[in-house]
């Protein structure tokens, strides 16, 4: 137990943390480009926030939350997603009092007690976007285009953008009744989950992964047939904007999404080669969530991308960058007596802005050269006892193989010159 992490968690080791830094750098660039600012909220919140925000009958709340009482007997939950927490922060810090819309992004770990498999973990990371305060379809189009742009900048192709409208509290009850009428006779044939969804949230039957349920929902009425005028014109507006921007999309009337806060626009971006966990991005509009959390009615829309899934997709398409760990200089003390000098030199080089390291293991000359080559190091600075006495060092250019005995005082100058060549 002590040498294995909890199921569904993963360590990001030094040989792959560079891939994460690369993806995070692209996230920051695209968000800057689209004028979204970073928000960082805590990884745990009051449980009540997620019960109210995500919905008590969702899979996330019913089965997947890490909930516990803290020592003060308050119920705390590790965030399973971040939209509700961003809304909480928006209200707590009165971000609604500033210029609208408030355009935010976040990167961080989320926690769901899911069944772990490739692309599905118990601790995973999301890059998310939330735009609060704007109600027209233009902001929907903006955030969808941000998601697509982000994935394209990474070089990903073969992506499918699926969109749907899930209506609003005005038109959804009409659809709900229609769906219940449709499923009434099929009810005994549906899975136990769908049987309980029938009363509580019949729309979720439409995206049940059970093959039998999927078969029984063939021919179910579509939300599009029941949309009220406002939802209808919002959805047409979005489709027009996406078309004008040259963003390909598919209409998917079964796209329901697993969180209760969605209204109007719902969308997902899928990368098929990932198989069962093909959704790399999911999002939608949540015009009722701010009021549900105690604020004035305020429209909102956002998405979240699963960073692990994006990395899997990049790996599959051979799009991961080549990572380099190279350094400018490696300082090789050739006797114990020269260790202190090596430390003095490595400190000076680092202060001058170079990437530098030294030997800490009292290795032989051969072993030190081998170690320096692994980085690789551009220069090796050798210090033997003779050099120490003369206040000189042997500077070896690892690219050319040339080496030169130089005054210690001209080392920085020589390395700078060598680097520029
Ligand atoms: P979600 O669809 O639950 O939406 O999650 C978004 C993305 O997070 C998924 O498409 C997937 O890539 C990734 N993801 C979810 N669960 C896991 C897991 N167990 N392991 C690995 N990756 C996972 C939300 O979370 C909403 N808050 C999105 C949103 C923001 N809607 C509006 N604003």
CSV table of C-alpha atoms and ligand atoms in Angstrom, one decimal:
chain,number,residue,atom,x,y,z
A,1,UNK,CA,0.0,0.0,0.0
A,2,UNK,CA,2.8,2.4,0.9
A,3,UNK,CA,4.4,2.1,-2.5
A,4,UNK,CA,1.2,2.3,-4.6
A,5,UNK,CA,-1.0,5.3,-5.1
A,6,UNK,CA,-4.8,5.1,-4.7
A,7,UNK,CA,-6.7,3.5,-7.6
A,8,UNK,CA,-7.5,5.9,-10.4
A,9,UNK,CA,-4.7,8.3,-9.5
A,10,UNK,CA,-1.6,8.8,-11.6
A,11,UNK,CA,1.8,10.4,-11.0
A,12,UNK,CA,3.0,12.8,-13.6
A,13,UNK,CA,6.7,11.8,-13.7
A,14,UNK,CA,9.6,14.0,-14.9
A,15,UNK,CA,9.7,12.2,-18.3
A,16,UNK,CA,6.2,13.4,-19.2
A,17,UNK,CA,5.7,16.5,-17.1
A,18,UNK,CA,7.1,18.4,-20.1
A,19,UNK,CA,4.0,17.3,-22.2
A,20,UNK,CA,1.7,18.8,-19.5
A,21,UNK,CA,3.7,22.0,-19.5
A,22,UNK,CA,3.4,22.2,-23.3
A,23,UNK,CA,-0.4,21.7,-23.3
A,24,UNK,CA,-0.8,24.2,-20.4
A,25,UNK,CA,1.3,26.7,-22.4
A,26,UNK,CA,-1.0,26.4,-25.4
A,27,UNK,CA,-4.0,26.8,-23.1
A,28,UNK,CA,-2.6,30.0,-21.7
A,29,UNK,CA,-1.8,31.3,-25.2
A,30,UNK,CA,-5.3,30.6,-26.6
A,31,UNK,CA,-7.0,32.1,-23.5
A,32,UNK,CA,-4.9,35.2,-23.7
A,33,UNK,CA,-5.8,35.4,-27.4
A,34,UNK,CA,-9.5,35.2,-26.6
A,35,UNK,CA,-9.2,37.5,-23.6
A,36,UNK,CA,-10.1,35.0,-20.8
A,37,UNK,CA,-8.5,35.4,-17.4
A,38,UNK,CA,-7.4,32.7,-15.1
A,39,UNK,CA,-9.3,31.8,-11.9
A,40,UNK,CA,-8.0,29.4,-9.3
A,41,UNK,CA,-10.6,28.0,-6.8
A,42,UNK,CA,-10.0,25.5,-4.0
A,43,UNK,CA,-10.1,21.8,-4.7
A,44,UNK,CA,-12.8,21.3,-2.1
A,45,UNK,CA,-16.1,23.0,-1.5
A,46,UNK,CA,-19.2,22.7,0.7
A,47,UNK,CA,-21.0,19.5,-0.5
A,48,UNK,CA,-24.2,21.6,-0.7
A,49,UNK,CA,-22.8,23.5,-3.7
A,50,UNK,CA,-22.5,20.5,-5.8
A,51,UNK,CA,-25.8,19.0,-4.7
A,52,UNK,CA,-27.6,22.2,-5.7
A,53,UNK,CA,-25.4,23.0,-8.7
A,54,UNK,CA,-24.9,19.7,-10.5
A,55,UNK,CA,-28.2,18.2,-9.5
A,56,UNK,CA,-29.1,15.5,-6.9
A,57,UNK,CA,-30.2,12.9,-9.4
A,58,UNK,CA,-27.1,13.0,-11.6
A,59,UNK,CA,-24.6,10.1,-11.7
A,60,UNK,CA,-21.9,12.5,-10.4
A,61,UNK,CA,-23.8,13.4,-7.3
A,62,UNK,CA,-25.3,10.0,-6.7
A,63,UNK,CA,-22.3,7.8,-7.3
A,64,UNK,CA,-19.1,9.7,-7.9
A,65,UNK,CA,-18.4,12.3,-5.3
A,66,UNK,CA,-15.6,12.2,-2.7
A,67,UNK,CA,-17.5,13.5,0.2
A,68,UNK,CA,-16.4,13.5,3.9
A,69,UNK,CA,-17.0,15.3,7.1
A,70,UNK,CA,-14.1,17.5,8.2
A,71,UNK,CA,-13.0,17.7,11.8
A,72,UNK,CA,-15.5,20.5,12.3
A,73,UNK,CA,-18.3,18.1,11.1
A,74,UNK,CA,-18.9,20.1,7.9
A,75,UNK,CA,-19.7,18.1,4.8
A,76,UNK,CA,-16.9,18.7,2.3
A,77,UNK,CA,-16.6,17.4,-1.3
A,78,UNK,CA,-13.5,17.3,-3.5
A,79,UNK,CA,-14.7,19.1,-6.6
A,80,UNK,CA,-16.0,16.7,-9.3
A,81,UNK,CA,-16.1,19.6,-11.7
A,82,UNK,CA,-15.5,23.4,-11.5
A,83,UNK,CA,-18.4,25.2,-13.0
A,84,UNK,CA,-20.4,25.3,-9.7
A,85,UNK,CA,-17.3,26.5,-7.8
A,86,UNK,CA,-16.6,29.2,-10.3
A,87,UNK,CA,-20.2,30.4,-10.0
A,88,UNK,CA,-19.8,30.3,-6.2
A,89,UNK,CA,-16.6,32.5,-6.5
A,90,UNK,CA,-18.3,34.9,-9.0
A,91,UNK,CA,-21.0,35.5,-6.4
A,92,UNK,CA,-18.8,35.5,-3.3
A,93,UNK,CA,-16.4,38.1,-4.8
A,94,UNK,CA,-19.2,40.1,-6.6
A,95,UNK,CA,-17.5,39.6,-10.0
A,96,UNK,CA,-21.0,40.6,-11.4
A,97,UNK,CA,-20.3,44.1,-10.3
A,98,UNK,CA,-17.4,44.5,-12.8
A,99,UNK,CA,-17.6,44.7,-16.6
A,100,UNK,CA,-19.6,41.9,-18.2
A,101,UNK,CA,-19.3,39.2,-19.5
A,102,UNK,CA,-16.8,37.8,-17.0
A,103,UNK,CA,-14.5,35.5,-19.0
A,104,UNK,CA,-12.6,33.0,-17.0
A,105,UNK,CA,-10.5,29.9,-17.5
A,106,UNK,CA,-9.0,27.3,-15.1
A,107,UNK,CA,-6.7,24.4,-15.1
A,108,UNK,CA,-6.7,21.9,-12.3
A,109,UNK,CA,-7.5,18.5,-10.8
A,110,UNK,CA,-11.0,17.2,-10.4
A,111,UNK,CA,-12.1,14.1,-8.5
A,112,UNK,CA,-14.8,11.5,-9.4
A,113,UNK,CA,-15.2,8.0,-8.0
A,114,UNK,CA,-15.5,6.5,-11.5
A,115,UNK,CA,-14.5,3.1,-12.7
A,116,UNK,CA,-10.9,3.7,-13.8
A,117,UNK,CA,-9.8,2.7,-17.4
A,118,UNK,CA,-7.8,4.3,-20.1
A,119,UNK,CA,-8.9,7.9,-20.3
A,120,UNK,CA,-11.0,7.7,-17.1
A,121,UNK,CA,-9.4,8.4,-13.7
A,122,UNK,CA,-10.5,9.3,-10.2
A,123,UNK,CA,-8.2,12.3,-10.1
A,124,UNK,CA,-8.1,13.9,-13.6
A,125,UNK,CA,-7.4,17.4,-14.9
A,126,UNK,CA,-9.6,19.8,-16.7
A,127,UNK,CA,-8.9,22.9,-18.6
A,128,UNK,CA,-12.2,24.8,-18.4
A,129,UNK,CA,-13.8,28.0,-19.6
A,130,UNK,CA,-16.7,29.9,-18.1
A,131,UNK,CA,-18.3,33.1,-19.5
A,132,UNK,CA,-20.9,34.7,-17.2
A,133,UNK,CA,-23.3,37.5,-18.0
A,134,UNK,CA,-23.9,37.3,-21.8
A,135,UNK,CA,-27.1,35.7,-23.1
A,136,UNK,CA,-26.9,35.8,-26.9
A,137,UNK,CA,-25.6,33.0,-29.1
A,138,UNK,CA,-22.4,34.9,-30.0
A,139,UNK,CA,-20.7,34.0,-26.8
A,140,UNK,CA,-21.7,30.3,-27.3
A,141,UNK,CA,-20.0,30.5,-30.7
A,142,UNK,CA,-17.0,32.2,-29.2
A,143,UNK,CA,-16.4,29.5,-26.6
A,144,UNK,CA,-17.0,26.7,-29.1
A,145,UNK,CA,-14.5,28.3,-31.4
A,146,UNK,CA,-12.0,28.6,-28.5
A,147,UNK,CA,-12.3,24.9,-27.8
A,148,UNK,CA,-11.8,24.0,-31.5
A,149,UNK,CA,-8.9,26.5,-31.9
A,150,UNK,CA,-7.2,25.0,-28.8
A,151,UNK,CA,-7.4,21.5,-30.2
A,152,UNK,CA,-6.3,22.6,-33.6
A,153,UNK,CA,-3.3,24.5,-32.3
A,154,UNK,CA,-2.2,21.2,-30.7
A,155,UNK,CA,-2.4,19.7,-34.2
A,156,UNK,CA,-5.4,17.5,-33.5
A,157,UNK,CA,-7.6,16.6,-36.4
A,158,UNK,CA,-10.4,14.0,-36.9
A,159,UNK,CA,-12.4,15.7,-34.2
A,160,UNK,CA,-16.2,15.7,-34.2
A,161,UNK,CA,-18.1,18.7,-32.8
A,162,UNK,CA,-21.6,17.6,-31.7
A,163,UNK,CA,-24.2,20.2,-30.7
A,164,UNK,CA,-27.8,20.1,-29.4
A,165,UNK,CA,-30.2,22.4,-27.6
A,166,UNK,CA,-31.6,21.0,-24.4
A,167,UNK,CA,-34.2,23.7,-24.0
A,168,UNK,CA,-35.1,25.8,-21.0
A,169,UNK,CA,-37.4,25.4,-18.0
A,170,UNK,CA,-40.2,26.7,-20.2
A,171,UNK,CA,-40.1,24.2,-23.0
A,172,UNK,CA,-38.4,21.2,-21.3
A,173,UNK,CA,-41.4,20.1,-19.3
A,174,UNK,CA,-43.3,19.7,-22.6
A,175,UNK,CA,-40.5,17.5,-24.0
A,176,UNK,CA,-40.2,15.6,-20.7
A,177,UNK,CA,-43.9,14.6,-20.9
A,178,UNK,CA,-43.5,13.6,-24.6
A,179,UNK,CA,-40.5,11.4,-23.7
A,180,UNK,CA,-42.3,9.8,-20.8
A,181,UNK,CA,-45.2,9.0,-23.1
A,182,UNK,CA,-42.7,7.5,-25.5
A,183,UNK,CA,-41.0,5.3,-22.9
A,184,UNK,CA,-44.0,4.3,-20.8
A,185,UNK,CA,-44.5,1.0,-22.4
A,186,UNK,CA,-40.8,0.3,-22.9
A,187,UNK,CA,-40.1,0.9,-19.2
A,188,UNK,CA,-39.9,-2.8,-18.1
A,189,UNK,CA,-37.2,-3.4,-20.8
A,190,UNK,CA,-34.9,-0.6,-19.7
A,191,UNK,CA,-32.0,-0.9,-17.3
A,192,UNK,CA,-32.6,-0.2,-13.6
A,193,UNK,CA,-30.8,3.2,-14.0
A,194,UNK,CA,-33.1,4.2,-16.8
A,195,UNK,CA,-36.1,3.0,-14.9
A,196,UNK,CA,-35.3,5.4,-12.1
A,197,UNK,CA,-34.4,8.1,-14.6
A,198,UNK,CA,-37.9,7.8,-16.1
A,199,UNK,CA,-39.5,9.9,-13.4
A,200,UNK,CA,-36.6,12.0,-12.3
A,201,UNK,CA,-34.9,12.9,-15.6
A,202,UNK,CA,-36.2,11.0,-18.6
A,203,UNK,CA,-33.8,12.9,-21.0
A,204,UNK,CA,-30.9,11.0,-19.5
A,205,UNK,CA,-32.4,7.7,-20.9
A,206,UNK,CA,-31.3,9.1,-24.3
A,207,UNK,CA,-27.6,8.9,-23.6
A,208,UNK,CA,-27.6,5.7,-21.6
A,209,UNK,CA,-24.6,3.6,-22.7
A,210,UNK,CA,-26.6,0.3,-22.3
A,211,UNK,CA,-27.1,-1.1,-25.8
A,212,UNK,CA,-30.6,-2.4,-25.0
A,213,UNK,CA,-31.7,1.1,-23.8
A,214,UNK,CA,-30.2,2.7,-26.9
A,215,UNK,CA,-32.2,0.3,-29.1
A,216,UNK,CA,-35.4,1.1,-27.2
A,217,UNK,CA,-34.8,4.9,-27.5
A,218,UNK,CA,-34.7,4.7,-31.3
A,219,UNK,CA,-37.4,6.9,-32.7
A,220,UNK,CA,-37.8,8.9,-29.5
A,221,UNK,CA,-39.1,12.4,-30.0
A,222,UNK,CA,-36.4,15.1,-30.4
A,223,UNK,CA,-36.1,18.2,-28.2
A,224,UNK,CA,-35.9,20.3,-31.3
A,225,UNK,CA,-39.6,19.6,-31.9
A,226,UNK,CA,-40.5,21.1,-28.5
A,227,UNK,CA,-38.1,24.1,-28.3
A,228,UNK,CA,-39.8,27.4,-27.4
A,229,UNK,CA,-39.4,30.4,-29.7
A,230,UNK,CA,-36.5,31.8,-27.7
A,231,UNK,CA,-34.6,28.6,-27.5
A,232,UNK,CA,-35.2,28.0,-31.2
A,233,UNK,CA,-33.9,31.3,-32.3
A,234,UNK,CA,-30.9,31.0,-29.9
A,235,UNK,CA,-30.1,27.6,-31.5
A,236,UNK,CA,-30.5,28.9,-35.1
A,237,UNK,CA,-28.4,31.9,-34.2
A,238,UNK,CA,-25.6,29.6,-32.9
A,239,UNK,CA,-25.7,27.4,-36.0
A,240,UNK,CA,-25.5,30.4,-38.3
A,241,UNK,CA,-22.5,31.8,-36.4
A,242,UNK,CA,-20.6,28.5,-36.5
A,243,UNK,CA,-21.3,28.1,-40.2
A,244,UNK,CA,-20.1,31.7,-40.8
A,245,UNK,CA,-16.9,31.0,-38.8
A,246,UNK,CA,-16.3,27.8,-40.9
A,247,UNK,CA,-16.6,25.5,-37.9
A,248,UNK,CA,-18.0,22.1,-38.8
A,249,UNK,CA,-20.6,20.6,-36.5
A,250,UNK,CA,-23.1,17.8,-36.4
A,251,UNK,CA,-26.5,18.1,-34.8
A,252,UNK,CA,-27.0,15.3,-32.3
A,253,UNK,CA,-30.5,15.3,-30.7
A,254,UNK,CA,-29.3,12.6,-28.2
A,255,UNK,CA,-26.6,14.8,-26.7
A,256,UNK,CA,-28.0,15.4,-23.2
A,257,UNK,CA,-24.9,15.7,-20.9
A,258,UNK,CA,-24.6,14.4,-17.4
A,259,UNK,CA,-25.1,17.6,-15.4
A,260,UNK,CA,-28.5,19.1,-14.6
A,261,UNK,CA,-27.6,22.7,-15.0
A,262,UNK,CA,-27.6,22.8,-18.8
A,263,UNK,CA,-30.1,25.0,-20.7
A,264,UNK,CA,-30.2,25.7,-24.4
A,265,UNK,CA,-26.8,24.9,-26.0
A,266,UNK,CA,-25.1,21.6,-25.2
A,267,UNK,CA,-22.0,20.4,-27.0
A,268,UNK,CA,-19.3,17.8,-27.0
A,269,UNK,CA,-16.1,17.4,-29.0
A,270,UNK,CA,-15.1,13.7,-29.6
A,271,UNK,CA,-12.0,12.1,-30.8
A,272,UNK,CA,-13.1,8.7,-32.0
A,273,UNK,CA,-9.7,6.8,-31.7
A,274,UNK,CA,-10.0,7.1,-27.9
A,275,UNK,CA,-12.8,4.5,-28.0
A,276,UNK,CA,-15.2,4.5,-25.0
A,277,UNK,CA,-13.8,7.7,-23.5
A,278,UNK,CA,-13.9,9.7,-26.8
A,279,UNK,CA,-15.2,13.0,-25.3
A,280,UNK,CA,-12.2,15.3,-25.1
A,281,UNK,CA,-14.4,18.3,-24.4
A,282,UNK,CA,-17.9,18.9,-23.1
A,283,UNK,CA,-19.9,22.0,-22.2
A,284,UNK,CA,-23.0,24.1,-22.6
A,285,UNK,CA,-25.1,26.9,-21.4
A,286,UNK,CA,-26.3,27.1,-17.8
A,287,UNK,CA,-28.7,30.1,-17.5
A,288,UNK,CA,-30.2,28.9,-14.3
A,289,UNK,CA,-27.1,28.1,-12.3
A,290,UNK,CA,-26.2,31.5,-10.8
A,291,UNK,CA,-29.8,31.9,-9.5
A,292,UNK,CA,-29.7,28.3,-8.2
A,293,UNK,CA,-26.6,29.2,-6.2
A,294,UNK,CA,-28.3,32.3,-4.7
A,295,UNK,CA,-27.5,35.1,-7.2
A,296,UNK,CA,-29.5,37.3,-9.5
A,297,UNK,CA,-30.5,35.4,-12.7
A,298,UNK,CA,-27.4,35.5,-14.8
A,299,UNK,CA,-26.7,33.6,-18.0
A,300,UNK,CA,-23.5,31.5,-18.3
A,301,UNK,CA,-21.8,29.1,-20.7
A,302,UNK,CA,-18.6,27.1,-20.6
A,303,UNK,CA,-16.8,23.9,-21.3
A,304,UNK,CA,-14.2,21.6,-19.9
A,305,UNK,CA,-11.5,19.6,-21.7
A,306,UNK,CA,-10.0,16.5,-20.1
A,307,UNK,CA,-6.3,17.1,-20.3
A,308,UNK,CA,-5.4,13.4,-19.9
A,309,UNK,CA,-7.6,12.6,-22.9
A,310,UNK,CA,-6.0,15.3,-25.0
A,311,UNK,CA,-2.6,13.9,-24.1
A,312,UNK,CA,-3.8,10.4,-25.1
A,313,UNK,CA,-5.0,11.8,-28.4
A,314,UNK,CA,-1.7,13.7,-29.0
A,315,UNK,CA,0.2,10.5,-28.3
A,316,UNK,CA,-2.0,8.5,-30.8
A,317,UNK,CA,-1.4,11.1,-33.5
A,318,UNK,CA,2.3,11.3,-32.7
A,319,UNK,CA,1.9,15.0,-31.9
A,320,UNK,CA,3.7,15.1,-28.6
A,321,UNK,CA,6.6,17.5,-28.7
A,322,UNK,CA,10.2,16.3,-28.4
A,323,UNK,CA,11.2,17.0,-24.9
A,324,UNK,CA,14.7,18.2,-24.2
A,325,UNK,CA,16.5,18.3,-20.9
A,326,UNK,CA,19.6,19.9,-22.2
A,327,UNK,CA,21.8,22.2,-20.1
A,328,UNK,CA,24.4,24.8,-20.9
A,329,UNK,CA,27.1,23.5,-18.6
A,330,UNK,CA,28.0,20.6,-16.4
A,331,UNK,CA,30.7,21.2,-13.8
A,332,UNK,CA,32.9,18.1,-13.2
A,333,UNK,CA,35.1,18.2,-10.1
A,334,UNK,CA,37.8,15.5,-10.7
A,335,UNK,CA,38.9,15.2,-7.0
A,336,UNK,CA,37.1,15.7,-3.8
A,337,UNK,CA,39.2,18.8,-3.1
A,338,UNK,CA,37.8,20.5,-6.1
A,339,UNK,CA,34.1,20.1,-5.1
A,340,UNK,CA,33.9,23.4,-3.4
A,341,UNK,CA,35.3,25.2,-6.5
A,342,UNK,CA,32.8,23.3,-8.7
A,343,UNK,CA,30.0,24.5,-6.4
A,344,UNK,CA,31.3,28.1,-6.6
A,345,UNK,CA,31.4,27.9,-10.4
A,346,UNK,CA,27.9,26.3,-10.8
A,347,UNK,CA,26.5,29.0,-8.5
A,348,UNK,CA,28.1,31.8,-10.6
A,349,UNK,CA,26.9,30.3,-13.9
A,350,UNK,CA,23.3,30.0,-12.6
A,351,UNK,CA,23.4,33.6,-11.3
A,352,UNK,CA,24.5,34.6,-14.8
A,353,UNK,CA,21.4,32.9,-16.2
A,354,UNK,CA,22.9,29.7,-17.5
A,355,UNK,CA,21.3,26.3,-17.0
A,356,UNK,CA,24.0,24.4,-15.1
A,357,UNK,CA,24.5,21.3,-13.0
A,358,UNK,CA,27.4,19.6,-11.3
A,359,UNK,CA,28.5,16.2,-10.1
A,360,UNK,CA,27.3,15.3,-6.5
A,361,UNK,CA,28.4,11.6,-6.6
A,362,UNK,CA,32.2,11.7,-6.7
A,363,UNK,CA,32.1,9.9,-10.0
A,364,UNK,CA,35.1,9.0,-12.1
A,365,UNK,CA,35.9,11.3,-15.1
A,366,UNK,CA,34.5,8.8,-17.5
A,367,UNK,CA,31.2,8.4,-15.6
A,368,UNK,CA,30.9,12.2,-15.3
A,369,UNK,CA,31.3,12.6,-19.0
A,370,UNK,CA,28.7,9.9,-19.6
A,371,UNK,CA,26.3,11.7,-17.2
A,372,UNK,CA,26.9,15.1,-18.9
A,373,UNK,CA,26.1,13.5,-22.3
A,374,UNK,CA,22.8,12.2,-21.1
A,375,UNK,CA,21.4,15.8,-20.6
A,376,UNK,CA,23.1,16.6,-23.0
A,377,UNK,CA,25.3,19.4,-21.7
A,378,UNK,CA,26.7,21.9,-24.2
A,379,UNK,CA,29.9,22.4,-22.2
A,380,UNK,CA,31.7,20.5,-19.5
A,381,UNK,CA,33.9,22.4,-17.1
A,382,UNK,CA,36.6,20.1,-15.7
A,383,UNK,CA,38.4,21.0,-12.5
A,384,UNK,CA,41.3,18.8,-11.4
A,385,UNK,CA,43.7,19.6,-8.6
A,386,UNK,CA,46.2,21.2,-11.0
A,387,UNK,CA,43.5,23.5,-12.4
A,388,UNK,CA,42.5,24.4,-8.8
A,389,UNK,CA,46.0,25.5,-7.9
A,390,UNK,CA,46.3,27.7,-11.0
A,391,UNK,CA,42.8,29.1,-10.7
A,392,UNK,CA,42.1,27.7,-14.2
A,393,UNK,CA,39.5,25.3,-15.6
A,394,UNK,CA,39.4,23.0,-18.6
A,395,UNK,CA,36.4,24.0,-20.8
A,396,UNK,CA,35.2,21.2,-23.1
A,397,UNK,CA,32.8,22.0,-25.9
A,398,UNK,CA,30.8,18.8,-26.2
A,399,UNK,CA,29.6,19.5,-29.7
A,400,UNK,CA,33.1,20.0,-31.2
A,401,UNK,CA,35.0,17.9,-28.7
A,402,UNK,CA,37.6,20.8,-28.4
A,403,UNK,CA,39.0,21.5,-25.0
A,404,UNK,CA,40.9,24.5,-23.7
A,405,UNK,CA,42.6,25.4,-20.4
A,406,UNK,CA,41.3,28.8,-19.5
A,407,UNK,CA,41.4,31.3,-16.6
A,408,UNK,CA,38.5,30.8,-14.3
A,409,UNK,CA,37.7,34.5,-14.6
A,410,UNK,CA,37.0,34.2,-18.4
A,411,UNK,CA,34.7,31.2,-18.1
A,412,UNK,CA,31.4,33.1,-18.3
A,413,UNK,CA,32.7,35.1,-21.3
A,414,UNK,CA,33.9,31.9,-23.1
A,415,UNK,CA,30.6,30.0,-22.5
A,416,UNK,CA,28.5,33.0,-23.7
A,417,UNK,CA,30.6,33.2,-26.8
A,418,UNK,CA,30.4,29.4,-27.4
A,419,UNK,CA,26.6,29.5,-26.9
A,420,UNK,CA,26.3,32.2,-29.6
A,421,UNK,CA,28.1,30.2,-32.2
B,1,LIG,P1,-18.0,16.9,-18.1
B,1,LIG,O1,-18.5,16.5,-19.4
B,1,LIG,O2,-18.4,16.2,-16.9
B,1,LIG,O3,-18.3,18.4,-18.0
B,1,LIG,O4,-16.4,16.8,-18.2
B,1,LIG,C1,-15.7,17.5,-19.2
B,1,LIG,C2,-14.5,16.7,-19.7
B,1,LIG,O5,-13.7,16.2,-18.6
B,1,LIG,C3,-14.9,15.4,-20.4
B,1,LIG,O6,-15.3,15.6,-21.7
B,1,LIG,C4,-13.7,14.5,-20.3
B,1,LIG,O7,-12.8,14.9,-21.3
B,1,LIG,C5,-13.1,15.0,-18.9
B,1,LIG,N1,-13.4,14.0,-17.9
B,1,LIG,C6,-14.6,13.9,-17.2
B,1,LIG,N2,-14.5,12.8,-16.3
B,1,LIG,C7,-13.3,12.3,-16.5
B,1,LIG,C8,-12.6,11.2,-15.8
B,1,LIG,N3,-13.1,10.5,-14.8
B,1,LIG,N4,-11.3,11.0,-16.2
B,1,LIG,C9,-10.7,11.7,-17.2
B,1,LIG,N5,-11.3,12.8,-17.8
B,1,LIG,C10,-12.6,13.0,-17.5
B,1,LIG,C11,-18.0,19.2,-16.9
B,1,LIG,O8,-17.2,18.9,-16.1
B,1,LIG,C12,-18.5,20.6,-17.0
B,1,LIG,N6,-18.1,21.3,-15.7
B,1,LIG,C13,-18.1,21.3,-18.2
B,1,LIG,C14,-18.7,22.7,-18.3
B,1,LIG,C15,-18.0,23.9,-18.0
B,1,LIG,N7,-19.9,23.0,-18.6
B,1,LIG,C16,-20.1,24.3,-18.6
B,1,LIG,N8,-19.0,24.8,-18.1
